[in-house]
PDB file of C-alpha atoms in Angstrom:
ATOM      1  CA  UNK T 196      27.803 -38.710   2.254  1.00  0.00           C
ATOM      2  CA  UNK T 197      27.473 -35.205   4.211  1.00  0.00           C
ATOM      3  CA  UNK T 198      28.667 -32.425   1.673  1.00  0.00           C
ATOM      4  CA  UNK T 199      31.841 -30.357   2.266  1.00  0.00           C
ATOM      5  CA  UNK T 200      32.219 -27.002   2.983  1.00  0.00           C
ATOM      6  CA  UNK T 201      34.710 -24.544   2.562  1.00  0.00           C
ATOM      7  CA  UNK T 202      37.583 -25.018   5.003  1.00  0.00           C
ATOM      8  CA  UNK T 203      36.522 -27.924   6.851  1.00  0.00           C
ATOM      9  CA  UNK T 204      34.207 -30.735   7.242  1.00  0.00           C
ATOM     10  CA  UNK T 205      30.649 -31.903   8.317  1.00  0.00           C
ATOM     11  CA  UNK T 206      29.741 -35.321   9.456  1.00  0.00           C
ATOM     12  CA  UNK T 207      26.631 -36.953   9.803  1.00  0.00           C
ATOM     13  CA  UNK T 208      25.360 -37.163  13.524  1.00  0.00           C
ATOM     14  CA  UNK T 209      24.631 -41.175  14.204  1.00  0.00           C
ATOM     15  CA  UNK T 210      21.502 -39.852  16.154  1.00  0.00           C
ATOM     16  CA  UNK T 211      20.353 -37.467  13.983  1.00  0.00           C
ATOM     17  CA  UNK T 212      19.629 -36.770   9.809  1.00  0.00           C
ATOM     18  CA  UNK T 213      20.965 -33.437  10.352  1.00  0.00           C
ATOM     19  CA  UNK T 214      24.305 -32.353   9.481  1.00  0.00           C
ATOM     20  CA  UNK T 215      26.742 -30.963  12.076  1.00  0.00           C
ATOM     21  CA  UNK T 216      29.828 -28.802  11.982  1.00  0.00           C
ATOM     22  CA  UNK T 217      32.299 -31.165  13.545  1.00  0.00           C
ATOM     23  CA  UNK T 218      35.693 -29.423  12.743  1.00  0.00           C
ATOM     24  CA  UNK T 219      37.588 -26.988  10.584  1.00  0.00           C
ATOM     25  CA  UNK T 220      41.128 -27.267  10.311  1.00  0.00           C
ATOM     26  CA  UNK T 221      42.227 -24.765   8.247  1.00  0.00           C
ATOM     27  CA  UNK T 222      45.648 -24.478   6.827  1.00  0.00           C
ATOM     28  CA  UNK T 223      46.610 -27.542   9.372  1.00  0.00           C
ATOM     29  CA  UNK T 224      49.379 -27.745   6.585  1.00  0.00           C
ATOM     30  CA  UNK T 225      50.793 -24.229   7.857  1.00  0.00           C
ATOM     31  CA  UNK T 226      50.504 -24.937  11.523  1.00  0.00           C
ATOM     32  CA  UNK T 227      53.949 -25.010  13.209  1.00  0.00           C
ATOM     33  CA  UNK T 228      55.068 -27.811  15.856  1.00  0.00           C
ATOM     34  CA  UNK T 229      55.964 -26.475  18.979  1.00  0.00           C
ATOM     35  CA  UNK T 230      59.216 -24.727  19.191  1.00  0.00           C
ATOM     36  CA  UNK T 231      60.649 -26.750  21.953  1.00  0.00           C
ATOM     37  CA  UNK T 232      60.387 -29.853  23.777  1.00  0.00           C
ATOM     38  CA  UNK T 233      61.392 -31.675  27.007  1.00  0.00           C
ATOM     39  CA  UNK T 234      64.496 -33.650  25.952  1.00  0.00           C
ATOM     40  CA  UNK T 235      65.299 -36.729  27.800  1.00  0.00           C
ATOM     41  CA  UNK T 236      67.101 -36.612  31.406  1.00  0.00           C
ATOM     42  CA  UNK T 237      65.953 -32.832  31.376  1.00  0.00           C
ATOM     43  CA  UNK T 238      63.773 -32.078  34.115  1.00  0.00           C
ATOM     44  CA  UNK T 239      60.625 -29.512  34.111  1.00  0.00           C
ATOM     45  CA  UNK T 240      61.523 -26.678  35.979  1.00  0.00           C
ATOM     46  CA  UNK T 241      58.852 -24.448  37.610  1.00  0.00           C
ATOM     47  CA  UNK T 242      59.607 -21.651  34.966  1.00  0.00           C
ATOM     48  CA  UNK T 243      59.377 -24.099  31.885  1.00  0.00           C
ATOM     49  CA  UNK T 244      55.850 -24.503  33.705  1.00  0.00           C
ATOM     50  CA  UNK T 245      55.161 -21.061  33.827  1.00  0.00           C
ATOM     51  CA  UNK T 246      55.967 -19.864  30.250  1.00  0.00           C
ATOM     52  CA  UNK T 247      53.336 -23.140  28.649  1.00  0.00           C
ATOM     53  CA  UNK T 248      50.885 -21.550  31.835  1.00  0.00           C
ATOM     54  CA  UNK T 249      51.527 -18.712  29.917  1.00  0.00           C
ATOM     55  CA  UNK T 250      51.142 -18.995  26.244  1.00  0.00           C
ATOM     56  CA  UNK T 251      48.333 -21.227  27.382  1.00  0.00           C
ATOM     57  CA  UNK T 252      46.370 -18.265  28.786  1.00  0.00           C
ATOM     58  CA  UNK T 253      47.315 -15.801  26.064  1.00  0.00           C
ATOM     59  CA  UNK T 254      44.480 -17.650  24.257  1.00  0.00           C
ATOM     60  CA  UNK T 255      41.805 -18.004  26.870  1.00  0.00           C
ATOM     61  CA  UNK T 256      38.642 -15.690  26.544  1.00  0.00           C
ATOM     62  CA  UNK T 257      37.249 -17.218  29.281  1.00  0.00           C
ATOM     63  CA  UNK T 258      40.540 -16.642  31.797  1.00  0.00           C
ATOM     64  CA  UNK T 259      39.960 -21.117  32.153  1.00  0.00           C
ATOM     65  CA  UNK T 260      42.396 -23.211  31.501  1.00  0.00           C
ATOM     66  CA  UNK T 261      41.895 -27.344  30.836  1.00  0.00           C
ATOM     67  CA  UNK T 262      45.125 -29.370  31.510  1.00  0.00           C
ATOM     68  CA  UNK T 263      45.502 -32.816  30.451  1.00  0.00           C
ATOM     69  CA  UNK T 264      48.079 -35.549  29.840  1.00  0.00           C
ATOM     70  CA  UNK T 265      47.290 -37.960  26.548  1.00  0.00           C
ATOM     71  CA  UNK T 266      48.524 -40.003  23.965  1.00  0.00           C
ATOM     72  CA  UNK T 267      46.253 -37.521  21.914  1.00  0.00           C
ATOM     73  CA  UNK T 268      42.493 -38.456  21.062  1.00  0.00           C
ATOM     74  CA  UNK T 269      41.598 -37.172  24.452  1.00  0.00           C
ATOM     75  CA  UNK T 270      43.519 -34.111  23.974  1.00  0.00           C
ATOM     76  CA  UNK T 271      41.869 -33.628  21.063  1.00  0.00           C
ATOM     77  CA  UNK T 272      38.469 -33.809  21.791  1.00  0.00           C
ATOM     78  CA  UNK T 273      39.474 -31.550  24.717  1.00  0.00           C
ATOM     79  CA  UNK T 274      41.172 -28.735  22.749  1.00  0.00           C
ATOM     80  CA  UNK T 275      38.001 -29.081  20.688  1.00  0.00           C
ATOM     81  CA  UNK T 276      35.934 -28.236  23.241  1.00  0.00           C
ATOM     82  CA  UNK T 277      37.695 -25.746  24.994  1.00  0.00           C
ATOM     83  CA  UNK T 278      37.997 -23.410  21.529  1.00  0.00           C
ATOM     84  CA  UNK T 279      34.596 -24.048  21.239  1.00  0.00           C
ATOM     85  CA  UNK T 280      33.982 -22.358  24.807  1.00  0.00           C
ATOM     86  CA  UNK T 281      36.908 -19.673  24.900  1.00  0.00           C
ATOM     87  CA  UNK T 282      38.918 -22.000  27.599  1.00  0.00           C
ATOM     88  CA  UNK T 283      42.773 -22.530  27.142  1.00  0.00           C
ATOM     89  CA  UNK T 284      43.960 -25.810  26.434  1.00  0.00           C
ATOM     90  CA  UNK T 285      47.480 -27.123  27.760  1.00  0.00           C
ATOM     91  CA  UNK T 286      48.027 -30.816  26.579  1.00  0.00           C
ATOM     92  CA  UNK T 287      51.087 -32.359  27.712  1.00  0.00           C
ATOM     93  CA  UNK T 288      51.932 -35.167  24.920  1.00  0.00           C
ATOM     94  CA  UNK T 289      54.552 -38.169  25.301  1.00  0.00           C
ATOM     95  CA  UNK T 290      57.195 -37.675  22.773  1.00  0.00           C
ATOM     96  CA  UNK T 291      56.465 -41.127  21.375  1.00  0.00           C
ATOM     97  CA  UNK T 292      53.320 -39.744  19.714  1.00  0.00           C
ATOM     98  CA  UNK T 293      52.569 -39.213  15.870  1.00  0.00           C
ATOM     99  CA  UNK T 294      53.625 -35.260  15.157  1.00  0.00           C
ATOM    100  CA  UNK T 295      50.643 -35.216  13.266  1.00  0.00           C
ATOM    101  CA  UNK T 296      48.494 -35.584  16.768  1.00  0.00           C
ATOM    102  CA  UNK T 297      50.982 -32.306  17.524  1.00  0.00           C
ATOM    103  CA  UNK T 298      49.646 -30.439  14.421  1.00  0.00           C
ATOM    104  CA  UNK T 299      46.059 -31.390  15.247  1.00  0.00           C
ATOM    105  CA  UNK T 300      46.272 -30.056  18.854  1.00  0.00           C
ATOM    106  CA  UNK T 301      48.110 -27.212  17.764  1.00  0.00           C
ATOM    107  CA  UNK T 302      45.669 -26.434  14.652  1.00  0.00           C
ATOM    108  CA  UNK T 303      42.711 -26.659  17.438  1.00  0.00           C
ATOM    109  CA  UNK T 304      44.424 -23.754  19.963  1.00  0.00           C
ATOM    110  CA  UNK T 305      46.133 -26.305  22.356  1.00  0.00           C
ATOM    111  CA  UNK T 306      49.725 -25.499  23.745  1.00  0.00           C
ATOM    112  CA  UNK T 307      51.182 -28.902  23.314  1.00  0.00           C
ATOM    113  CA  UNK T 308      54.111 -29.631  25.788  1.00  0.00           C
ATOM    114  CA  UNK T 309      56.128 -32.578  24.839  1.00  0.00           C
ATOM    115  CA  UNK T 310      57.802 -34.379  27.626  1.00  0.00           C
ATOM    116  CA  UNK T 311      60.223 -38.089  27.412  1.00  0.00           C
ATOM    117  CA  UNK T 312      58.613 -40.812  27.877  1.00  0.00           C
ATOM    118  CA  UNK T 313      58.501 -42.604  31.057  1.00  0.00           C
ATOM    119  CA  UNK T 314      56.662 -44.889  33.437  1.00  0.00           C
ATOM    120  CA  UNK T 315      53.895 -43.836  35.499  1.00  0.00           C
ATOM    121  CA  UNK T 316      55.645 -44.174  38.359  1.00  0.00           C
ATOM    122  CA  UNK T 317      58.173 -41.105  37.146  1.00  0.00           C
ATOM    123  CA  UNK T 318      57.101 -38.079  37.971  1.00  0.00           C
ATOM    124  CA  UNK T 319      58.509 -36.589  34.761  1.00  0.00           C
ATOM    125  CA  UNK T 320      55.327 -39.098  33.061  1.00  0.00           C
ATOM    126  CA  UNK T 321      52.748 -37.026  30.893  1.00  0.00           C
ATOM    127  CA  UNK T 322      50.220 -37.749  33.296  1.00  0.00           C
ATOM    128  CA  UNK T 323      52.187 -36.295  36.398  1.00  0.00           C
ATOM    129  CA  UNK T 324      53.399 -33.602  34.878  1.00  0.00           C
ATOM    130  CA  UNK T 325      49.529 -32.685  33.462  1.00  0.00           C
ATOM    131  CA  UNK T 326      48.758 -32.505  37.069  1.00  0.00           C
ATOM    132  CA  UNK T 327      51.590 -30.692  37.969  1.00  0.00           C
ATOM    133  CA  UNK T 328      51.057 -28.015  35.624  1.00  0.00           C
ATOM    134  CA  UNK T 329      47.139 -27.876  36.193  1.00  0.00           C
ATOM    135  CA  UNK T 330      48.058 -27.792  39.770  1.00  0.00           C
ATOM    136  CA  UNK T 331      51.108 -24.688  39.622  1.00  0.00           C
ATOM    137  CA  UNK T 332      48.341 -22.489  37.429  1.00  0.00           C
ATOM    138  CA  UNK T 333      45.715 -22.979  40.574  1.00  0.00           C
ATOM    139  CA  UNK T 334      47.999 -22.723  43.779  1.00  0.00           C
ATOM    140  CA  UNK T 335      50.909 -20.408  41.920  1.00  0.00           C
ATOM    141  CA  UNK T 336      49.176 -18.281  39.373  1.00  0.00           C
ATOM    142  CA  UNK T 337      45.188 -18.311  41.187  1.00  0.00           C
ATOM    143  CA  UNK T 338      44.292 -19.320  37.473  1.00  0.00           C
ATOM    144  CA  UNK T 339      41.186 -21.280  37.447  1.00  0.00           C
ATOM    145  CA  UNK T 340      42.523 -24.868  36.140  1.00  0.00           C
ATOM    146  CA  UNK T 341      40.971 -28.281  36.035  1.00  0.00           C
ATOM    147  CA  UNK T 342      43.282 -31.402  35.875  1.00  0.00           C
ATOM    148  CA  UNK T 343      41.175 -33.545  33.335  1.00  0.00           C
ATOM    149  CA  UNK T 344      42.938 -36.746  34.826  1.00  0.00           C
ATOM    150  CA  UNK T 345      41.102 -39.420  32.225  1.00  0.00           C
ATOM    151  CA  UNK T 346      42.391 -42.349  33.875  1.00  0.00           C
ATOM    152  CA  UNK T 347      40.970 -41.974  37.303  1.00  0.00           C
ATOM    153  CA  UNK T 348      38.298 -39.250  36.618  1.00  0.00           C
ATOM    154  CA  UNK T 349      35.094 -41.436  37.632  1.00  0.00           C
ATOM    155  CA  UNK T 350      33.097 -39.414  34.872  1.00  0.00           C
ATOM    156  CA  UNK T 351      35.050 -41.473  32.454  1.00  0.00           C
ATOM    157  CA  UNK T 352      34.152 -44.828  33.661  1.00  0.00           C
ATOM    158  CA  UNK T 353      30.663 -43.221  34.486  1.00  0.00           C
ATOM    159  CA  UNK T 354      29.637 -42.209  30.910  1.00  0.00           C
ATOM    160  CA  UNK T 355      30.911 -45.603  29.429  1.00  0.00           C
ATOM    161  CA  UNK T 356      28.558 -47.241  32.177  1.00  0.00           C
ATOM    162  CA  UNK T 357      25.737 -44.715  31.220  1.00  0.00           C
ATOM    163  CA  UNK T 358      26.305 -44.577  27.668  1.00  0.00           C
ATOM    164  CA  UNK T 359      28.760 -46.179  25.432  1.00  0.00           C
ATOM    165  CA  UNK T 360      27.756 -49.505  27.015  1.00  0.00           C
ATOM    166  CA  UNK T 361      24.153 -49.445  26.655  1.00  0.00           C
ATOM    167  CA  UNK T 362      24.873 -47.995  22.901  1.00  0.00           C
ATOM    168  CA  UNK T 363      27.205 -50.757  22.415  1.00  0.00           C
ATOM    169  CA  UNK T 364      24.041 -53.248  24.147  1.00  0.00           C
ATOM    170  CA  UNK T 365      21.624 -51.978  21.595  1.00  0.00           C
ATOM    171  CA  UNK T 366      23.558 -52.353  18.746  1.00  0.00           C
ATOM    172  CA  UNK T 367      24.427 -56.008  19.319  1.00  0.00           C
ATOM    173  CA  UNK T 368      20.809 -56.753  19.740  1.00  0.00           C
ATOM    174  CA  UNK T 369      19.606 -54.773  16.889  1.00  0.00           C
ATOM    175  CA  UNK T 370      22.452 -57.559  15.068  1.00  0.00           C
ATOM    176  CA  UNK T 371      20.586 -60.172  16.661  1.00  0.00           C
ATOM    177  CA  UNK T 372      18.319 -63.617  14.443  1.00  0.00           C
ATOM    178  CA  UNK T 373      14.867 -64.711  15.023  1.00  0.00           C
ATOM    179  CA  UNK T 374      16.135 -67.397  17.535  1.00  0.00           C
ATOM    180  CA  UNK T 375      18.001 -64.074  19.917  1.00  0.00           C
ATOM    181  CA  UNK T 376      21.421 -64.740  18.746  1.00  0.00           C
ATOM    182  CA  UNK T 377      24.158 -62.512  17.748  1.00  0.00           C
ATOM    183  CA  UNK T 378      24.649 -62.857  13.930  1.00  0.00           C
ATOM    184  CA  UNK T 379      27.526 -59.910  13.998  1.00  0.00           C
ATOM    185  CA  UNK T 380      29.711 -58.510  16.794  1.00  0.00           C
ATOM    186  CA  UNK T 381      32.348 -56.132  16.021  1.00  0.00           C
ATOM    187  CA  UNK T 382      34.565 -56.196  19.141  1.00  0.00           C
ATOM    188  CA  UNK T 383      37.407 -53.544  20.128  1.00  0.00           C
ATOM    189  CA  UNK T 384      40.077 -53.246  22.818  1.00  0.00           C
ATOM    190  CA  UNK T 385      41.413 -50.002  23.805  1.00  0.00           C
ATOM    191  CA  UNK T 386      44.107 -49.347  26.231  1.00  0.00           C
ATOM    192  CA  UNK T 387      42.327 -46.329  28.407  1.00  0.00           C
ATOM    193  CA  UNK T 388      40.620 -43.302  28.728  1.00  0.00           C
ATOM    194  CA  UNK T 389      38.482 -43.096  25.847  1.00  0.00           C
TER     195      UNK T 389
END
């Protein structure tokens, strides 16, 4: 196993014998939740927009700012990046999420905006409103925002077509007897994005 350090961890790189700095989530204990939420029925106004546009940008170094709606691993992985490269990171979260996913993105620099669930077709959906926000700090504030949009984003499908499914190819034949068959095949499902 990779060995600890102080404050965080390493993990072992599947491509790689090197070690690499994945994460450090200090004091994620101490990290507060946000202070408010969208309650149910309540509807985003364009100054609720403007004050997460706001505390959003307070943080960026680089004066960007990545919006995106998530159930929280893409979120993640995006507030990851965007501390890593001085970006801001505004993650708009369905209130039927773990508050632990809250703590994470908050830990990693995201402003987390929790909205009430709903279906896509609402336009008060995490998803919609991500847009909407990403869309106010471009045409409103002249803020340089990108809309990650996971679901429709052809990159997504376009790196899983380039790269998780070859990796997922070569690992079933790497499983595979003398005759060519498949001794062992882990399968998954996943519901979107990533």
């Amino acid at each position: 196993p990779p060995p600890k350090d102080k404050g965080g961890f390493l993990a072992r790189s599947k491509n790689s014998t090197e070690h690499c700095h994945v994460a450090v989530l200090n004091d994620l204990a101490k990290t507060s939740l946000p202070s408010s939420s969208i309650t149910s029925g309540s509807k985003l106004d364009d100054s609720t927009l403007d004050s997460y546009i706001a505390k959003a940008m307070s943080q960026s170094k680089s004066g960007g700012l990545i919006v995106e709606g998530t159930s929280g691993s893409t979120g993640i992985a995006l507030a990851t990046l965007s501390r890593s490269r001085g970006h801001a990171c505004l993650v708009v979260l369905p209130d039927d999420q773990a508050i632990e996913k809250q703590l994470i993105l908050a830990a990693l620099g995201a402003v987390v905006l929790v909205v009430p669930t709903a279906s896509i077709s609402n336009p008060q959906h995490y998803v919609n409103t991500a847009k909407r926000v990403a869309l106010r700090a471009r045409e409103h504030h002249k803020l340089a925002a990108t809309f990650m949009n996971q679901f429709e984003n052809p990159a997504n499908v376009g790196t899983h077509y380039c790269e998780t499914g070859p990796e997922i190819w070569n690992d079933i034949k790497e499983r595979t007897n003398s005759r060519g068959n498949v001794n062992i095949l882990d399968a998954f499902c996943m519901s979107a994005g990533t």
